[in-house]
PDB file of C-alpha atoms in Angstrom:
ATOM      1  CA  MET A   1     102.465 143.262 149.639  1.00  0.00           C
ATOM      2  CA  LYS A   2      99.522 145.578 150.310  1.00  0.00           C
ATOM      3  CA  GLU A   3     101.127 146.798 153.537  1.00  0.00           C
ATOM      4  CA  LEU A   4     104.156 147.967 151.541  1.00  0.00           C
ATOM      5  CA  LEU A   5     101.952 149.963 149.174  1.00  0.00           C
ATOM      6  CA  ASN A   6      99.763 151.685 151.782  1.00  0.00           C
ATOM      7  CA  ASN A   7     101.748 154.873 152.464  1.00  0.00           C
ATOM      8  CA  VAL A   8     103.093 155.466 148.976  1.00  0.00           C
ATOM      9  CA  ASP A   9     103.620 159.022 147.751  1.00  0.00           C
ATOM     10  CA  ARG A  10     101.927 158.345 144.444  1.00  0.00           C
ATOM     11  CA  GLU A  11     103.024 161.514 142.615  1.00  0.00           C
ATOM     12  CA  ALA A  12     106.710 161.166 143.470  1.00  0.00           C
ATOM     13  CA  THR A  13     106.679 157.452 142.680  1.00  0.00           C
ATOM     14  CA  GLN A  14     104.964 158.035 139.331  1.00  0.00           C
ATOM     15  CA  LYS A  15     107.538 160.704 138.475  1.00  0.00           C
ATOM     16  CA  ASN A  16     110.345 158.240 139.250  1.00  0.00           C
ATOM     17  CA  LEU A  17     108.674 155.572 137.097  1.00  0.00           C
ATOM     18  CA  GLU A  18     108.214 157.998 134.204  1.00  0.00           C
ATOM     19  CA  ASN A  19     111.921 158.835 134.367  1.00  0.00           C
ATOM     20  CA  VAL A  20     112.815 155.132 134.308  1.00  0.00           C
ATOM     21  CA  PHE A  21     110.493 154.469 131.339  1.00  0.00           C
ATOM     22  CA  ARG A  22     111.890 157.505 129.503  1.00  0.00           C
ATOM     23  CA  GLN A  23     115.438 156.242 130.088  1.00  0.00           C
ATOM     24  CA  TYR A  24     114.445 152.763 128.903  1.00  0.00           C
ATOM     25  CA  ARG A  25     112.938 154.093 125.661  1.00  0.00           C
ATOM     26  CA  THR A  26     115.940 156.363 125.138  1.00  0.00           C
ATOM     27  CA  TYR A  27     118.344 153.458 125.408  1.00  0.00           C
ATOM     28  CA  LEU A  28     116.276 151.446 122.948  1.00  0.00           C
ATOM     29  CA  LEU A  29     116.163 154.239 120.395  1.00  0.00           C
ATOM     30  CA  THR A  30     119.740 155.463 120.713  1.00  0.00           C
ATOM     31  CA  THR A  31     122.064 154.297 118.022  1.00  0.00           C
ATOM     32  CA  ASP A  32     125.823 154.048 117.973  1.00  0.00           C
ATOM     33  CA  GLU A  33     126.041 156.593 115.154  1.00  0.00           C
ATOM     34  CA  ASP A  34     125.610 159.414 117.673  1.00  0.00           C
ATOM     35  CA  LEU A  35     128.889 158.400 119.270  1.00  0.00           C
ATOM     36  CA  MET A  36     130.952 158.227 116.094  1.00  0.00           C
ATOM     37  CA  PRO A  37     133.667 160.833 115.645  1.00  0.00           C
ATOM     38  CA  LYS A  38     132.890 163.695 113.278  1.00  0.00           C
ATOM     39  CA  LEU A  39     135.475 164.280 110.615  1.00  0.00           C
ATOM     40  CA  THR A  40     135.633 167.758 109.152  1.00  0.00           C
ATOM     41  CA  THR A  41     137.748 169.231 106.404  1.00  0.00           C
ATOM     42  CA  ARG A  42     137.958 172.736 107.884  1.00  0.00           C
ATOM     43  CA  PHE A  43     141.087 174.005 109.482  1.00  0.00           C
ATOM     44  CA  THR A  44     140.798 175.077 113.095  1.00  0.00           C
ATOM     45  CA  LEU A  45     143.229 176.719 115.478  1.00  0.00           C
ATOM     46  CA  GLU A  46     143.808 174.698 118.613  1.00  0.00           C
ATOM     47  CA  MET A  47     145.427 175.888 121.788  1.00  0.00           C
ATOM     48  CA  PRO A  48     148.688 174.081 122.455  1.00  0.00           C
ATOM     49  CA  ASN A  49     148.441 171.128 124.792  1.00  0.00           C
ATOM     50  CA  PHE A  50     151.446 170.798 127.089  1.00  0.00           C
ATOM     51  CA  SER A  51     150.536 167.420 128.495  1.00  0.00           C
ATOM     52  CA  GLU A  52     152.133 164.259 127.214  1.00  0.00           C
ATOM     53  CA  TYR A  53     148.760 162.844 126.271  1.00  0.00           C
ATOM     54  CA  LYS A  54     146.661 164.447 123.580  1.00  0.00           C
ATOM     55  CA  GLU A  55     143.129 163.196 123.081  1.00  0.00           C
ATOM     56  CA  SER A  56     141.834 162.761 119.597  1.00  0.00           C
ATOM     57  CA  LYS A  57     138.213 162.904 118.513  1.00  0.00           C
ATOM     58  CA  THR A  58     138.337 159.186 117.863  1.00  0.00           C
ATOM     59  CA  GLU A  59     139.547 158.415 121.377  1.00  0.00           C
ATOM     60  CA  ILE A  60     136.874 160.640 122.902  1.00  0.00           C
ATOM     61  CA  ALA A  61     134.217 158.905 120.797  1.00  0.00           C
ATOM     62  CA  VAL A  62     135.444 155.464 121.861  1.00  0.00           C
ATOM     63  CA  ILE A  63     135.407 156.472 125.528  1.00  0.00           C
ATOM     64  CA  LYS A  64     131.861 157.840 125.155  1.00  0.00           C
ATOM     65  CA  LYS A  65     130.760 154.668 123.370  1.00  0.00           C
ATOM     66  CA  ILE A  66     132.212 152.407 126.048  1.00  0.00           C
ATOM     67  CA  THR A  67     130.685 154.525 128.824  1.00  0.00           C
ATOM     68  CA  PHE A  68     127.321 154.453 127.059  1.00  0.00           C
ATOM     69  CA  GLU A  69     127.456 150.673 126.657  1.00  0.00           C
ATOM     70  CA  GLU A  70     128.406 150.176 130.312  1.00  0.00           C
ATOM     71  CA  ASN A  71     125.568 152.432 131.488  1.00  0.00           C
ATOM     72  CA  TYR A  72     123.163 150.716 129.098  1.00  0.00           C
ATOM     73  CA  GLU A  73     124.082 147.246 130.327  1.00  0.00           C
ATOM     74  CA  LYS A  74     123.918 148.288 133.994  1.00  0.00           C
ATOM     75  CA  PHE A  75     120.516 149.965 133.512  1.00  0.00           C
ATOM     76  CA  MET A  76     119.026 147.035 131.593  1.00  0.00           C
ATOM     77  CA  LYS A  77     120.170 144.466 134.161  1.00  0.00           C
ATOM     78  CA  TRP A  78     118.709 146.591 136.952  1.00  0.00           C
ATOM     79  CA  PHE A  79     115.435 147.176 135.109  1.00  0.00           C
ATOM     80  CA  ASN A  80     115.006 143.559 133.979  1.00  0.00           C
ATOM     81  CA  ARG A  81     115.672 142.246 137.485  1.00  0.00           C
ATOM     82  CA  GLY A  82     112.714 144.270 138.805  1.00  0.00           C
ATOM     83  CA  PHE A  83     110.505 143.839 135.736  1.00  0.00           C
ATOM     84  CA  ASN A  84     110.828 140.054 135.665  1.00  0.00           C
ATOM     85  CA  ARG A  85     109.487 139.796 139.227  1.00  0.00           C
ATOM     86  CA  LEU A  86     106.051 140.885 137.965  1.00  0.00           C
ATOM     87  CA  ASN A  87     103.586 138.260 136.791  1.00  0.00           C
ATOM     88  CA  LYS A  88     102.819 137.726 133.105  1.00  0.00           C
ATOM     89  CA  ILE A  89      99.708 139.936 132.832  1.00  0.00           C
ATOM     90  CA  GLU A  90     101.426 142.783 134.720  1.00  0.00           C
ATOM     91  CA  ARG A  91     104.429 142.581 132.384  1.00  0.00           C
ATOM     92  CA  GLN A  92     102.134 142.594 129.346  1.00  0.00           C
ATOM     93  CA  ILE A  93     100.251 145.672 130.540  1.00  0.00           C
ATOM     94  CA  ILE A  94     103.384 147.643 131.436  1.00  0.00           C
ATOM     95  CA  THR A  95     105.068 146.693 128.175  1.00  0.00           C
ATOM     96  CA  LYS A  96     102.095 147.698 126.040  1.00  0.00           C
ATOM     97  CA  THR A  97     101.445 150.955 127.932  1.00  0.00           C
ATOM     98  CA  ASN A  98     104.950 152.197 128.726  1.00  0.00           C
ATOM     99  CA  LEU A  99     107.809 150.378 127.077  1.00  0.00           C
ATOM    100  CA  VAL A 100     106.995 150.259 123.387  1.00  0.00           C
ATOM    101  CA  GLU A 101     107.964 153.033 120.996  1.00  0.00           C
ATOM    102  CA  GLU A 102     104.335 153.913 120.237  1.00  0.00           C
ATOM    103  CA  PRO A 103     102.075 152.757 123.081  1.00  0.00           C
ATOM    104  CA  LYS A 104      98.498 151.758 122.355  1.00  0.00           C
ATOM    105  CA  HIS A 105      95.470 153.303 123.989  1.00  0.00           C
ATOM    106  CA  ASN A 106      94.334 151.706 127.231  1.00  0.00           C
ATOM    107  CA  TYR A 107      90.981 150.618 125.790  1.00  0.00           C
ATOM    108  CA  GLU A 108      92.763 148.776 122.961  1.00  0.00           C
ATOM    109  CA  ILE A 109      94.972 146.972 125.442  1.00  0.00           C
ATOM    110  CA  TYR A 110      92.259 145.814 127.829  1.00  0.00           C
ATOM    111  CA  ARG A 111      90.144 144.588 124.911  1.00  0.00           C
ATOM    112  CA  GLU A 112      93.136 142.727 123.486  1.00  0.00           C
ATOM    113  CA  LEU A 113      93.829 141.101 126.865  1.00  0.00           C
ATOM    114  CA  HIS A 114      90.129 140.302 127.404  1.00  0.00           C
ATOM    115  CA  LEU A 115      89.925 142.285 130.647  1.00  0.00           C
ATOM    116  CA  THR A 116      87.256 144.600 131.953  1.00  0.00           C
ATOM    117  CA  GLU A 117      88.193 148.260 132.153  1.00  0.00           C
ATOM    118  CA  ARG A 118      88.121 148.244 135.951  1.00  0.00           C
ATOM    119  CA  THR A 119      90.282 145.108 136.196  1.00  0.00           C
ATOM    120  CA  PHE A 120      92.759 146.529 133.690  1.00  0.00           C
ATOM    121  CA  TYR A 121      93.256 149.773 135.630  1.00  0.00           C
ATOM    122  CA  ARG A 122      93.501 147.943 138.956  1.00  0.00           C
ATOM    123  CA  ILE A 123      96.157 145.555 137.626  1.00  0.00           C
ATOM    124  CA  LYS A 124      98.021 148.378 135.894  1.00  0.00           C
ATOM    125  CA  SER A 125      98.120 150.535 139.023  1.00  0.00           C
ATOM    126  CA  ASN A 126      99.270 147.671 141.247  1.00  0.00           C
ATOM    127  CA  ALA A 127     101.852 146.591 138.679  1.00  0.00           C
ATOM    128  CA  LEU A 128     103.366 150.069 138.442  1.00  0.00           C
ATOM    129  CA  TYR A 129     103.745 150.383 142.200  1.00  0.00           C
ATOM    130  CA  LYS A 130     105.101 146.849 142.501  1.00  0.00           C
ATOM    131  CA  LEU A 131     107.646 147.645 139.794  1.00  0.00           C
ATOM    132  CA  ALA A 132     108.667 150.812 141.634  1.00  0.00           C
ATOM    133  CA  LEU A 133     109.052 148.755 144.797  1.00  0.00           C
ATOM    134  CA  PHE A 134     111.138 146.079 143.050  1.00  0.00           C
ATOM    135  CA  LEU A 135     113.356 148.739 141.434  1.00  0.00           C
ATOM    136  CA  GLY A 136     113.814 150.530 144.736  1.00  0.00           C
ATOM    137  CA  ILE A 137     112.437 153.845 143.453  1.00  0.00           C
ATOM    138  CA  ILE A 138     109.201 153.880 145.429  1.00  0.00           C
ATOM    139  CA  VAL A 139     108.653 156.964 147.588  1.00  0.00           C
ATOM    140  CA  TYR A 140     106.733 156.778 150.842  1.00  0.00           C
ATOM    141  CA  GLU A 141     104.791 159.608 152.412  1.00  0.00           C
ATOM    142  CA  GLU A 142     106.287 160.960 155.581  1.00  0.00           C
ATOM    143  CA  LYS A 143     103.892 160.769 158.454  1.00  0.00           C
ATOM    144  CA  LYS A 144     102.992 164.300 159.332  1.00  0.00           C
ATOM    145  CA  LYS A 145     103.267 165.018 162.994  1.00  0.00           C
ATOM    146  CA  ALA A 146     100.349 166.904 164.458  1.00  0.00           C
ATOM    147  CA  VAL A 147     101.553 170.144 165.997  1.00  0.00           C
ATOM    148  CA  LYS A 148     100.072 171.001 169.352  1.00  0.00           C
ATOM    149  CA  PRO A 149      99.275 174.692 170.011  1.00  0.00           C
ATOM    150  CA  GLU A 150     101.814 174.924 172.833  1.00  0.00           C
ATOM    151  CA  GLU A 151     104.609 173.709 170.505  1.00  0.00           C
ATOM    152  CA  VAL A 152     104.145 176.632 168.129  1.00  0.00           C
ATOM    153  CA  LYS A 153     106.560 179.442 168.919  1.00  0.00           C
ATOM    154  CA  PRO A 154     106.096 182.994 167.601  1.00  0.00           C
TER     155      PRO A 154
END
């Protein structure tokens, strides 16, 4: 496992993880009410629609709701498949630091888990990179080729 984590581009990988955690929290906090059709009593002028099929606000809302639910289910299956490959302490740390609505401070978490500060940060760091690896979002550094003086052209 350590060989896989040697040449990791830490900044890019952390950015990918933050996006995944943000998406996870968004899905948890999003309610179906946002997708409900809005009924108004005002009169509006609509351009004529010459197609045989006219979409209503209700149909659009249903399509959005179904699309949202499909994306939600696909994301959660993908995330859980990677997340469940971590061991128990790694899952606890990631859950308490990244997945809850209001995360606790790190010092509260490592005291609660009866870990030393150093052990906590080591486990947390390894767990985040393992999760990125399991999710397939890890970014590796490209090996920079040393340029010889004769290869440089003016």
